[in-house]
Coordinates of C-alpha atoms and ligand atoms in Angstrom, one line a residue:
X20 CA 21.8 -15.7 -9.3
X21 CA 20.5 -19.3 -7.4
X22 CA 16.7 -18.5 -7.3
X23 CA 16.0 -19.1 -3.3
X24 CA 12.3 -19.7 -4.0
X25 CA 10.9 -22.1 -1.9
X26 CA 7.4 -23.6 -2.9
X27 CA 4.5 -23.2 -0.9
X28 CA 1.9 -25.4 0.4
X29 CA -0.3 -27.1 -2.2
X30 CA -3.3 -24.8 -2.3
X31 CA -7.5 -24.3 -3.8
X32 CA -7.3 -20.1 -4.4
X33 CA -10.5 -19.0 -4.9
X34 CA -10.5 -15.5 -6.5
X35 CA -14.3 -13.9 -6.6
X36 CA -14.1 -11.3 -8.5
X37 CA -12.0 -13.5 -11.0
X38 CA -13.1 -11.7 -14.2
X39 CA -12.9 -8.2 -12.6
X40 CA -10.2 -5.3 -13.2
X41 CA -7.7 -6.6 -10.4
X42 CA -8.0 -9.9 -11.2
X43 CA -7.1 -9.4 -14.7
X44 CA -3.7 -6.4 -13.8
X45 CA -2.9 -7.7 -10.5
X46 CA -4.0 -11.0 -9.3
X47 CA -3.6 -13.1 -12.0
X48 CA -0.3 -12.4 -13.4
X49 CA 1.4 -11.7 -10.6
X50 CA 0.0 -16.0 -9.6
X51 CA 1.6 -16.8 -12.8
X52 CA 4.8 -15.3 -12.2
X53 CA 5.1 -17.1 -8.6
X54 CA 4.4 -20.4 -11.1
X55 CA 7.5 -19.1 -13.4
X56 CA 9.6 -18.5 -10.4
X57 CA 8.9 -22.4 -8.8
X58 CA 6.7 -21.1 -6.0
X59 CA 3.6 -22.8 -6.7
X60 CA 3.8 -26.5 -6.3
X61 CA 2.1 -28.5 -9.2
X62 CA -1.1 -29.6 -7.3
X63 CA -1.8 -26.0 -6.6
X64 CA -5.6 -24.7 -8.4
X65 CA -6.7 -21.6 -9.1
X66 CA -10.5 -20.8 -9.3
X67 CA -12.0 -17.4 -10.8
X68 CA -15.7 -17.0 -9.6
X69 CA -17.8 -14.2 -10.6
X70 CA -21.8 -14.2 -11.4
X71 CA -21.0 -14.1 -15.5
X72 CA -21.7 -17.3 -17.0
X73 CA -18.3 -18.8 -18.8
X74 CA -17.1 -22.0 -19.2
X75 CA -13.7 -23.3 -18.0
X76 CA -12.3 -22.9 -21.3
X77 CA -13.4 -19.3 -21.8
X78 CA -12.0 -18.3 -18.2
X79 CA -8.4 -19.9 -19.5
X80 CA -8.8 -18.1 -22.6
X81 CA -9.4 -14.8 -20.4
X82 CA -6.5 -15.8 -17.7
X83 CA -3.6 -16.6 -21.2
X84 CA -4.7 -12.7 -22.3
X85 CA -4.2 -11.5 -19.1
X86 CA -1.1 -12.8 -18.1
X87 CA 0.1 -12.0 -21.6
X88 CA -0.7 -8.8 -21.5
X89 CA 0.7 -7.8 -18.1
X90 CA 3.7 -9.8 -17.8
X91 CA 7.1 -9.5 -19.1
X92 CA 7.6 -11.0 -22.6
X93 CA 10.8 -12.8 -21.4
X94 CA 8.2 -14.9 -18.7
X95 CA 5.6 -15.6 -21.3
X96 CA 7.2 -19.2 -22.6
X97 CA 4.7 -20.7 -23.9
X98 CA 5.2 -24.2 -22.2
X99 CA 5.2 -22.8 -18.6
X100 CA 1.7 -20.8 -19.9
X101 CA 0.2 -23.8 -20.9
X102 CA 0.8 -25.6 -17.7
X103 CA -0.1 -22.7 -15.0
X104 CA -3.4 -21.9 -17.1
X105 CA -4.4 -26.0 -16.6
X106 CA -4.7 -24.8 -12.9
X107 CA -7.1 -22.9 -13.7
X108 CA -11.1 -23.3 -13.4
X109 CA -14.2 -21.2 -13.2
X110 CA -17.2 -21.2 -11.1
X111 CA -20.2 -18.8 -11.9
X112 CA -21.5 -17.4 -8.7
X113 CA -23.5 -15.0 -7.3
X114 CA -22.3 -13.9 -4.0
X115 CA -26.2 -12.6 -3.0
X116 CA -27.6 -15.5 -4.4
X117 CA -27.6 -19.4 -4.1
X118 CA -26.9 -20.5 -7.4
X119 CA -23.1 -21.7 -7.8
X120 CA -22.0 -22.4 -4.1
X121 CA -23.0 -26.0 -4.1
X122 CA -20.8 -26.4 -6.9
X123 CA -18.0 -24.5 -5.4
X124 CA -18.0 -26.8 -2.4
X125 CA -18.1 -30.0 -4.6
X126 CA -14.7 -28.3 -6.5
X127 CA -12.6 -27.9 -3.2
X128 CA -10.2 -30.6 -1.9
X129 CA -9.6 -31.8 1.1
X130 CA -5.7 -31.7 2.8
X131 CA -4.7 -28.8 0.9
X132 CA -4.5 -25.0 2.0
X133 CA -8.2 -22.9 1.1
X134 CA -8.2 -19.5 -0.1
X135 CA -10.7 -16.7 -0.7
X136 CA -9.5 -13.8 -2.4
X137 CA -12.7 -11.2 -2.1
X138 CA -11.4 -9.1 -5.2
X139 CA -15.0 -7.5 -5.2
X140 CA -17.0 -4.9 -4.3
X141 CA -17.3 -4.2 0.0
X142 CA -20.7 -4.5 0.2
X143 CA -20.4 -8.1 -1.1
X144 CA -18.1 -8.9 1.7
X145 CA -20.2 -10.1 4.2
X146 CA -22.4 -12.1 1.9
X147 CA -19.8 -14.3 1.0
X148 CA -18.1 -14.9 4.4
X149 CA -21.9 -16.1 5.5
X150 CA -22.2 -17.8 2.4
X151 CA -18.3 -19.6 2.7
X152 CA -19.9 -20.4 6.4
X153 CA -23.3 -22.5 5.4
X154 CA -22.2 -23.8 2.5
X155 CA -19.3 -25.5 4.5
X156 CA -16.8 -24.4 1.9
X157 CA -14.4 -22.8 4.4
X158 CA -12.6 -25.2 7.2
X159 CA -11.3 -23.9 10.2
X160 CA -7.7 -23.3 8.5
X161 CA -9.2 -21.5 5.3
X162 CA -7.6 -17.8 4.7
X163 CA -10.0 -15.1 3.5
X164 CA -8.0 -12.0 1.5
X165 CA -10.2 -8.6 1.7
X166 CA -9.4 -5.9 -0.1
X167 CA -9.7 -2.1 0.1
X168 CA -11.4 -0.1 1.6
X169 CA -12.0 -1.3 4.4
X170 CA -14.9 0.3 5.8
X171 CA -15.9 4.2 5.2
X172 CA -15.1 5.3 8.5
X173 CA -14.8 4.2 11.6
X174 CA -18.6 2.9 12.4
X175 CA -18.5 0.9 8.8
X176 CA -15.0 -1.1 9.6
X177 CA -16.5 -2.0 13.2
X178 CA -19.7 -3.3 11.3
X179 CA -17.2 -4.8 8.4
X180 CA -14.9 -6.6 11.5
X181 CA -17.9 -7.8 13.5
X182 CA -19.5 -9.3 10.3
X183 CA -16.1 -11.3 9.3
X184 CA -15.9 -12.4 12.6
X185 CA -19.1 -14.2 12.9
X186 CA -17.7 -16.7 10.2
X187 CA -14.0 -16.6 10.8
X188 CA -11.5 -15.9 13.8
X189 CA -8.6 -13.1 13.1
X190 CA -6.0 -15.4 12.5
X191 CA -8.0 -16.2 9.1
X192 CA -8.5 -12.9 7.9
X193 CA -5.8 -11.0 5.7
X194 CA -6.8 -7.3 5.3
X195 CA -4.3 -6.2 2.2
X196 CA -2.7 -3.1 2.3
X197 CA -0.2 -3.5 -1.1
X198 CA 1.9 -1.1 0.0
X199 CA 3.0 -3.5 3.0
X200 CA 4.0 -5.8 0.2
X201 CA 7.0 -3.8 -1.8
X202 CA 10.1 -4.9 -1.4
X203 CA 11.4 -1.5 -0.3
X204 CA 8.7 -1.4 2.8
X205 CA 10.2 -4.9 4.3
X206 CA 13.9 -3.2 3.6
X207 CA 12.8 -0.2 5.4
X208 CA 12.3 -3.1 8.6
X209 CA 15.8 -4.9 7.4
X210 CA 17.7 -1.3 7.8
X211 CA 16.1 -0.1 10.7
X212 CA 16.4 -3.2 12.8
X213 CA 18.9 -5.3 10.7
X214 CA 21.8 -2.3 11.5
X215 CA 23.4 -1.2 14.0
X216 CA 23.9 2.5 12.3
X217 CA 20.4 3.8 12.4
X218 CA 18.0 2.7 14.9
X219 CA 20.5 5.0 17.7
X220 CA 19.5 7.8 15.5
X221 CA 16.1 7.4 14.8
X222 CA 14.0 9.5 17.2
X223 CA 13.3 13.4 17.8
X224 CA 17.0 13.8 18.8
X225 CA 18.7 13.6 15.4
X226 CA 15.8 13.3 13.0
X227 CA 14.3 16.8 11.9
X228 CA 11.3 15.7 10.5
X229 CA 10.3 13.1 8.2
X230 CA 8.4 13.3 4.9
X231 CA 6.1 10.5 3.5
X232 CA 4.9 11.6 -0.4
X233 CA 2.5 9.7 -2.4
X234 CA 2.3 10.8 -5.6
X235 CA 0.3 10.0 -8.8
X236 CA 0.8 11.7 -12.4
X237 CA -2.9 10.2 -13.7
X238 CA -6.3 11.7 -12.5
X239 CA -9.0 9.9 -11.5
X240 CA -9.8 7.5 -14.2
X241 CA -13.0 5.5 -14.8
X242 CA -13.0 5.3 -11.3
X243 CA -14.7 8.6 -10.5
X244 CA -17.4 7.3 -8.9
X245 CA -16.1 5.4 -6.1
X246 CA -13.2 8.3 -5.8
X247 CA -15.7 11.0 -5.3
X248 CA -17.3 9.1 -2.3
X249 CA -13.9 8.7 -0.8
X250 CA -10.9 11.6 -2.0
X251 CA -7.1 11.1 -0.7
X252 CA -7.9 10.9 2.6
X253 CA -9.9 7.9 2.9
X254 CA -8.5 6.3 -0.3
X255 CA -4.9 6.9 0.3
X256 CA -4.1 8.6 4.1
X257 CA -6.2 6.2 6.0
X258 CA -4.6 3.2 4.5
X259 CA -1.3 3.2 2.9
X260 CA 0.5 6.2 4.3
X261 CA -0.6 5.7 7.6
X262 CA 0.9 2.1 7.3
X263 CA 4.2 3.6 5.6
X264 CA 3.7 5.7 9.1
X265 CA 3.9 3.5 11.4
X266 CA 6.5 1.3 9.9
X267 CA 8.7 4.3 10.3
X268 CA 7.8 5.8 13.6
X269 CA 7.2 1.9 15.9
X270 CA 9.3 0.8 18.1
X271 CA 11.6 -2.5 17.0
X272 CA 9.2 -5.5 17.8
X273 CA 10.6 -8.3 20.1
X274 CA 10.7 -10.2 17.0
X275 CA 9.2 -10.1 13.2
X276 CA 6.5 -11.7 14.2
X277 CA 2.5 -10.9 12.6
X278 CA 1.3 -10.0 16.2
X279 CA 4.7 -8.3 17.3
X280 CA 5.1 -5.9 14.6
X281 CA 1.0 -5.3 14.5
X282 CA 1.5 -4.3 17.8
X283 CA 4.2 -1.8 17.8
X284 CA 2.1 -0.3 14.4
X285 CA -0.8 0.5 16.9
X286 CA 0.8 2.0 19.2
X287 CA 1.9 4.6 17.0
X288 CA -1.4 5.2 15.4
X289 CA -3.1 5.4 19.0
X290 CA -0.3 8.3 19.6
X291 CA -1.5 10.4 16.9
X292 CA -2.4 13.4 18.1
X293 CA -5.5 15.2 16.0
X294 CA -4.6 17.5 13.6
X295 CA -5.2 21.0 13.7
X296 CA -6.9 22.4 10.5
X297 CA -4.4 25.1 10.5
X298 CA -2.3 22.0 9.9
X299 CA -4.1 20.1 7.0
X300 CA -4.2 21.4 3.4
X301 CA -6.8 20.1 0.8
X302 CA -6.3 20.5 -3.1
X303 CA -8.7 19.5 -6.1
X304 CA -6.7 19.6 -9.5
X305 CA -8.2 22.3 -11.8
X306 CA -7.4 24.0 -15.0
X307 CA -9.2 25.2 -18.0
X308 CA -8.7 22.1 -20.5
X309 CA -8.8 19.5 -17.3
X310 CA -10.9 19.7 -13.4
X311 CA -11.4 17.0 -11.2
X312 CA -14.9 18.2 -10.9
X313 CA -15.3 16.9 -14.6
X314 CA -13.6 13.9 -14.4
X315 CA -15.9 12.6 -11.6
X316 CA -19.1 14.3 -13.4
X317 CA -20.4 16.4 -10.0
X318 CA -19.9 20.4 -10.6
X319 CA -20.4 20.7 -7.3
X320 CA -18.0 17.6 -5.3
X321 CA -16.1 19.0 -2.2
X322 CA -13.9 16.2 -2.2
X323 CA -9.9 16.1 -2.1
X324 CA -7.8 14.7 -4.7
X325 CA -4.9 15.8 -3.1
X326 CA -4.4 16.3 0.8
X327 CA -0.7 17.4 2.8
X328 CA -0.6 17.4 6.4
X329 CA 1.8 18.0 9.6
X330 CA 1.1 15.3 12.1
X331 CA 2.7 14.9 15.5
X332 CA 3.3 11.5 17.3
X333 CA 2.9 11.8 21.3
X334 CA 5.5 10.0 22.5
X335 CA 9.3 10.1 23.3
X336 CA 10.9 8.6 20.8
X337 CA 9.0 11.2 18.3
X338 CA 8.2 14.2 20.4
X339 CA 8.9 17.7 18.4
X340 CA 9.6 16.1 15.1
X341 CA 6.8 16.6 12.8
X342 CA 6.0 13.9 10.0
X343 CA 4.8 15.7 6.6
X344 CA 1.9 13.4 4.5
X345 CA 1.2 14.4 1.0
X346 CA -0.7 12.6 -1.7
X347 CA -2.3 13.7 -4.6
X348 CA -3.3 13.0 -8.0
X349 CA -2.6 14.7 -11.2
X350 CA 1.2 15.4 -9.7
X351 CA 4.2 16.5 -11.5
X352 CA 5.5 13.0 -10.9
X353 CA 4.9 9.8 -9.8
X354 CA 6.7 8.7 -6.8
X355 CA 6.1 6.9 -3.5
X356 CA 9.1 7.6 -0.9
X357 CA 10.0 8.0 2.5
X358 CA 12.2 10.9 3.5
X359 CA 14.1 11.0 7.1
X360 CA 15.8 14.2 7.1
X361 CA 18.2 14.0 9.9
X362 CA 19.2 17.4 12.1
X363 CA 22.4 19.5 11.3
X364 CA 25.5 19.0 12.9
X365 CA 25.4 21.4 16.0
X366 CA 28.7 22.7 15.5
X367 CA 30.1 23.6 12.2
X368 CA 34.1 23.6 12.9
X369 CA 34.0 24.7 9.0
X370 CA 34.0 28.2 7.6
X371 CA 30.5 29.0 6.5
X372 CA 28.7 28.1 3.8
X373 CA 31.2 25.7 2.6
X374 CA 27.7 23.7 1.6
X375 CA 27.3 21.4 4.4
X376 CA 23.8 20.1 4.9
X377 CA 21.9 17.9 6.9
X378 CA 21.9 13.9 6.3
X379 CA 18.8 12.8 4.5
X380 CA 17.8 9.0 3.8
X381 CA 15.4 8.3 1.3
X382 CA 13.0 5.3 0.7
X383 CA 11.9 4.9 -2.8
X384 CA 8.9 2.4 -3.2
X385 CA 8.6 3.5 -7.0
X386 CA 9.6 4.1 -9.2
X387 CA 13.6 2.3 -8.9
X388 CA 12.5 0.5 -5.7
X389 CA 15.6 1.9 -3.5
X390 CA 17.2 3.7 -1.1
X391 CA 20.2 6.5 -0.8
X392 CA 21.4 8.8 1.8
X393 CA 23.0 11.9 1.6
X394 CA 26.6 12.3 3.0
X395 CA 28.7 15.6 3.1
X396 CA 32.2 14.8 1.9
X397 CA 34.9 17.3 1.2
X398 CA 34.9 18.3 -2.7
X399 CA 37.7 16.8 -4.4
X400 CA 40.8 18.7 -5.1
X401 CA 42.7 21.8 -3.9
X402 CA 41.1 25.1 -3.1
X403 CA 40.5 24.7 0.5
X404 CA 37.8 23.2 2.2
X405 CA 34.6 23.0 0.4
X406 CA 32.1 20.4 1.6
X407 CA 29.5 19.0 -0.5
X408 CA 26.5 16.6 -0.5
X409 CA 26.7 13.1 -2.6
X410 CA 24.2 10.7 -2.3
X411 CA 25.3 6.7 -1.4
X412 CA 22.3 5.6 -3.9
X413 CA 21.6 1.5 -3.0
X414 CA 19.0 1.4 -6.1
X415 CA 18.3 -2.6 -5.8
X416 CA 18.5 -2.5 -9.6
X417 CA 22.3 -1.3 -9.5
X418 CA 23.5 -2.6 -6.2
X419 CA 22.1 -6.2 -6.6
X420 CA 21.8 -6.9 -10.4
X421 CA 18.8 -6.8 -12.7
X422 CA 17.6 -10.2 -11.9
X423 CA 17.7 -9.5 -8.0
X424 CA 15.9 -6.3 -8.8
X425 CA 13.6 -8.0 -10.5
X426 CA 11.6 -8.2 -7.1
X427 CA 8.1 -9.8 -7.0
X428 CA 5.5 -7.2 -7.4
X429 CA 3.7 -6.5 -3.5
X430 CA 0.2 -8.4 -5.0
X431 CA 1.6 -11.4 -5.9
X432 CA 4.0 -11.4 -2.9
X433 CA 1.1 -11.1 -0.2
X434 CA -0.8 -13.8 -2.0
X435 CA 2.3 -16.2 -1.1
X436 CA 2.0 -14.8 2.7
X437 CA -1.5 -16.0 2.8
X438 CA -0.9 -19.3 1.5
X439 CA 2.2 -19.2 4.0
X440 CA -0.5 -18.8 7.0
X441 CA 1.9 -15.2 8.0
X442 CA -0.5 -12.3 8.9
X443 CA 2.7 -10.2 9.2
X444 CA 1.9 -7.6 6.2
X445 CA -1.6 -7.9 6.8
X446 CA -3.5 -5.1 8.7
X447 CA -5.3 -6.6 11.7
X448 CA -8.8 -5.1 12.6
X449 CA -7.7 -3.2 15.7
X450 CA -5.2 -1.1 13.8
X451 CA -8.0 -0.3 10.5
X452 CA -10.2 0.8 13.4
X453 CA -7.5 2.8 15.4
X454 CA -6.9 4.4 11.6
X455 CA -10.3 5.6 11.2
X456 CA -10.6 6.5 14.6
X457 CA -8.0 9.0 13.8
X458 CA -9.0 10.3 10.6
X459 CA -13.1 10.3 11.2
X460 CA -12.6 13.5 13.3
X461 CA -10.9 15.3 10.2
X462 CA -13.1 14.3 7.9
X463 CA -16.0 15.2 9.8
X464 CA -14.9 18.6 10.7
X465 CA -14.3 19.2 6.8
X466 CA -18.0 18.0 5.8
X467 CA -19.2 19.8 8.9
X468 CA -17.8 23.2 7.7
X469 CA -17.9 22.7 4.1
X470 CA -14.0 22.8 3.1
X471 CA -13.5 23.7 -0.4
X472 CA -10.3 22.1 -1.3
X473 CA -7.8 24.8 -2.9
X474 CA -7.2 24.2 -6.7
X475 CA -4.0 23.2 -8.2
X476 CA -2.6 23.1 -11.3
X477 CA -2.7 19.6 -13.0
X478 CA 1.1 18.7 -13.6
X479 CA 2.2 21.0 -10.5
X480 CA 3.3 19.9 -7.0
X481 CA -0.3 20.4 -5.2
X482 CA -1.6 23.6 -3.9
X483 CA 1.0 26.7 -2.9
X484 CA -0.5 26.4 0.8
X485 CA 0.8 23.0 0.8
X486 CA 4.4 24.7 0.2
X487 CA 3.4 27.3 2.5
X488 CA 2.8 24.5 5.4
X489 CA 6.5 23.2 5.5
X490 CA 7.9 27.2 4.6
X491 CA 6.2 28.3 8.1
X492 CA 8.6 25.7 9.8
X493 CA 11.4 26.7 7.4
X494 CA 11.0 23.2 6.2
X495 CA 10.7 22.3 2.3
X496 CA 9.1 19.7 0.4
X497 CA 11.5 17.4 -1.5
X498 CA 11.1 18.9 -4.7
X499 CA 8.6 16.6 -7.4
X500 CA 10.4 16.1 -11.0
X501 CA 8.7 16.2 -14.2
Ligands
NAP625 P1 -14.4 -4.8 -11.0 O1 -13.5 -4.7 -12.2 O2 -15.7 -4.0 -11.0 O3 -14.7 -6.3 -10.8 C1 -15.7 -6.8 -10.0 C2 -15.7 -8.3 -10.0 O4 -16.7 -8.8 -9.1 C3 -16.1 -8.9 -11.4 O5 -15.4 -10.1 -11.6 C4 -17.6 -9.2 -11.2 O6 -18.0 -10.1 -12.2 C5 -17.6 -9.7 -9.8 N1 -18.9 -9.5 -9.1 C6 -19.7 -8.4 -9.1 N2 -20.8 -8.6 -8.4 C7 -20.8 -9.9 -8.0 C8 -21.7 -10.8 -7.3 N3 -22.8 -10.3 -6.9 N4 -21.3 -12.0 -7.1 C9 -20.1 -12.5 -7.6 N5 -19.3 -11.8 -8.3 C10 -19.6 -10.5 -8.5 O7 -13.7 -4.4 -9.6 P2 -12.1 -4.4 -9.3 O8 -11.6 -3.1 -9.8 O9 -11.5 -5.7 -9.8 O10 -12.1 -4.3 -7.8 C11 -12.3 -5.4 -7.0 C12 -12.0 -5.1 -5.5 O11 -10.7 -4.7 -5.4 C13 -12.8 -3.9 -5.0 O12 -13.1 -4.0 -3.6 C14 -11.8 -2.7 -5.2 O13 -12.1 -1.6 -4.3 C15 -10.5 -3.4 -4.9 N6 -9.4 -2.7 -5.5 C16 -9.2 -2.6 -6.8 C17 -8.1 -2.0 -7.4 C18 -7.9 -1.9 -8.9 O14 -6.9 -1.4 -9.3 N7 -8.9 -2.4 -9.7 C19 -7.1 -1.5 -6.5 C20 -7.3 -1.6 -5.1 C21 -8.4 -2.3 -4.6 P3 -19.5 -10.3 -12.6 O15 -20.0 -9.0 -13.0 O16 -19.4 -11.3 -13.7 O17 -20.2 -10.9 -11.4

């Protein structure tokens, strides 16, 4: 296949946070396979900054392991290695401190794009906006890339938003959701708006309801700490599957444009109505040889590692069809998809149950980025008519070849939007805040009452009431596979 990569802009990234965890799975490789692919133009620089004192030859040393041990074998030539890791440098800096940012300025060029990737902590945030400010290091056309979470509720994101706008105007700020950057997300925007054959079909008319699943096989991790202060709903509802949310519920934008789509995705989260608790179940993943409660070392933590919801939009494209959120940890498998299960024909001119079902398209994000939709066809043969169900499976892998497939992962992606100077995967602040707006309520009304999240088997499919919440609408779950 002709690679269509176009380069970008000569840039100066600035990662802080360059020796962290991100840096080393995410960031970092995925720069070096936009460099194999012909994306980054040779005067493009990469500097890692972090308070650990190294030298430039130590941080290259650190970069070549990383991007060996995360990145195909096939990309590793050893030539192309060599010249991506001259781009890089190191600056030791202390975002609360002084020391470093003279030197930082006295590294960045003039006439060339300016990056800040904040790969650190939240509570640094603001202290190196100020700092990117008096130090002159940022001009008016710099980019600054924040990561999650953005805020813990509501009243932090405002305070998070006003501080990054005393230093820099919205049009500089790229809030990343990686979820906005999988392939499969930007193809759900192609098929809806690209075709003719589903947008007349996509509203409470002929869609029954709509499933978004989240699901993750490992537990917490080292990352207990943070997770226990958060649980699904912050770390995973507020964020990604309310973004997977609105992609599938806004109306087409007049054009895909960052402020057009940002738009439409507002509009759907400001028509959320609040949801009921009858409506809302919360697990925690518990067994005798393996509990949440140990893995995040507090006996006594209320918090959700696993959270399924019906939620209602309020308006007419979506009124009476529900959209079911699940994510958990600790699942029987690890999937990210989108489900639209469409209603069933009103008239069967068939004898009964020949096996004719309802339509249902599904949106794989991962594993086998994809999608396939479910059509009834008669079953092959003599016998009379008996109808069944076969999927027209589009995995990219299959339809397009391995090579097309071979997609660039959503981190390194987004990093080439920012460069680019287009906000449209970004989150803009008004829609964060309209998020937590949303889900403050819930999460208040669970810490006000004292919720104890239901325990579910580690392995399993989440808590039974969570099966219990679709079987009350004679609705099901599509079914997780080991
Ligand atoms: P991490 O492994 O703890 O790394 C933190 C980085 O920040 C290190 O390079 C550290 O280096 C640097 N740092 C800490 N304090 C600093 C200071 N005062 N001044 C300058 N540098 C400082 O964290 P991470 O997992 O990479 O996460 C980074 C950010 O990405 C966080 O906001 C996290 O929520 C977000 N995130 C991470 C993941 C993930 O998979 N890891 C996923 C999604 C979002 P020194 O100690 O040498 O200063």
């Amino acid at each position: 296949m002709v690679s269509r990569v176009i380069p970008v802009d000569p840039f100066d990234l600035v990662i802080f946070g360059g020796t962290g965890d991100l840096a080393r799975r995410k960031i970092l490789p995925g720069l070096y396979r936009r460099f194999w692919d012909g994306q980054m133009p040779p005067e493009a620089r990469i500097i890692g900054a972090a308070r650990s004192e190294m030298d430039e030859a130590s941080y290259r040393a650190f970069v070549r392991d990383a991007v060996t041990e995360f990145v195909s074998k096939r990309k590793c030539d050893s030539e192309l290695l060599d010249q991506f890791i001259e781009r890089l440098s190191y600056v030791a800096v202390d975002a609360r401190g002084e020391d470093g940012w003279e030197q930082l300025a006295g590294m960045m060029r003039d006439g060339v794009v300016k990056a800040y990737y904040f790969s650190v902590g939240p509570s640094l945030f603001g202290d190196i906006a100020e700092r990117l400010h008096r130090f002159k290091i940022a001009d008016d056309d710099a980019r600054i890339v924040v990561e999650k979470p953005f805020g813990h509720n509501l009243e932090t994101a405002r305070a998070l938003n006003a501080t990054l706008a005393r230093h820099f105007d919205e049009t500089q700020i790229y809030r990343i959701d990686h979820y906005l950057g999988k392939e499969t997300v930007q193809n759900l925007m192609a098929v809806r708006f690209g075709n003719m054959l589903f947008e007349p079909l996509w509203n409470a008319q002929y869609v029954d309801h709509i499933q978004i699943t989240v699901a993750e096989t490992v537990g917490v991790g080292g990352r207990g700490d943070y997770y226990d202060r958060s649980g699904a709903m912050r770390d995973m509802v507020q964020n990604h599957l309310m973004q997977l949310l609105c992609l599938t519920a806004m109306e087409p934008p007049s054009k895909f444009d960052p402020d057009a789509v940002r738009d439409e995705k507002l509009k759907v989260i400001r028509a959320l109505e609040p949801v009921e608790p009858h409506d809302i179940v919360r697990g925690q993943y518990r067994s005798k040889d393996e509990s949440y409660l140990v893995d995040v070392e507090n006996k006594d933590s209320l918090t959700e590692s696993f959270v399924a919801m019906k939620v209602h939009i309020a308006n007419w494209r979506w009124n009476g069809t529900p959209f079911y959120l699940r994510t958990g940890k600790r699942m029987k498998e690890r999937v990210s998809e989108i489900v639209v299960r469409f209603k069933e024909p009103p008239h069967s001119i068939f004898e009964e149950d020949t096996g004719q079902s309802a339509n249902e398209l599904t949106i794989r994000l991962q594993p086998n980025e994809g999608m396939d939709l479910t059509v009834t066809i008669k079953e092959p043969g003599p016998g009379g008519m008996r109808l069944i169900d076969v999927p027209l499976d589009m995995t990219f892998a299959e339809a397009l070849g391995e090579e097309a497939a071979d997609v660039p992962d959503a981190y390194e992606r987004l990093i080439m939007d920012v460069i680019r100077g287009n906000q449209t995967l970004f989150m803009r602040g008004d829609e964060v805040e309209a998020a937590w707006a949303w889900t403050d309520p819930i999460i208040n009304g669970w810490e006000a009452r004292e919720d104890k999240p239901k325990p579910y088997e580690p392995g399993s499919t989440g808590p039974e009431e969570a099966l219990i919440l679709l079987h009350k609408d004679e609705r099901r779950w599509r079914e997780l596979r080991a």
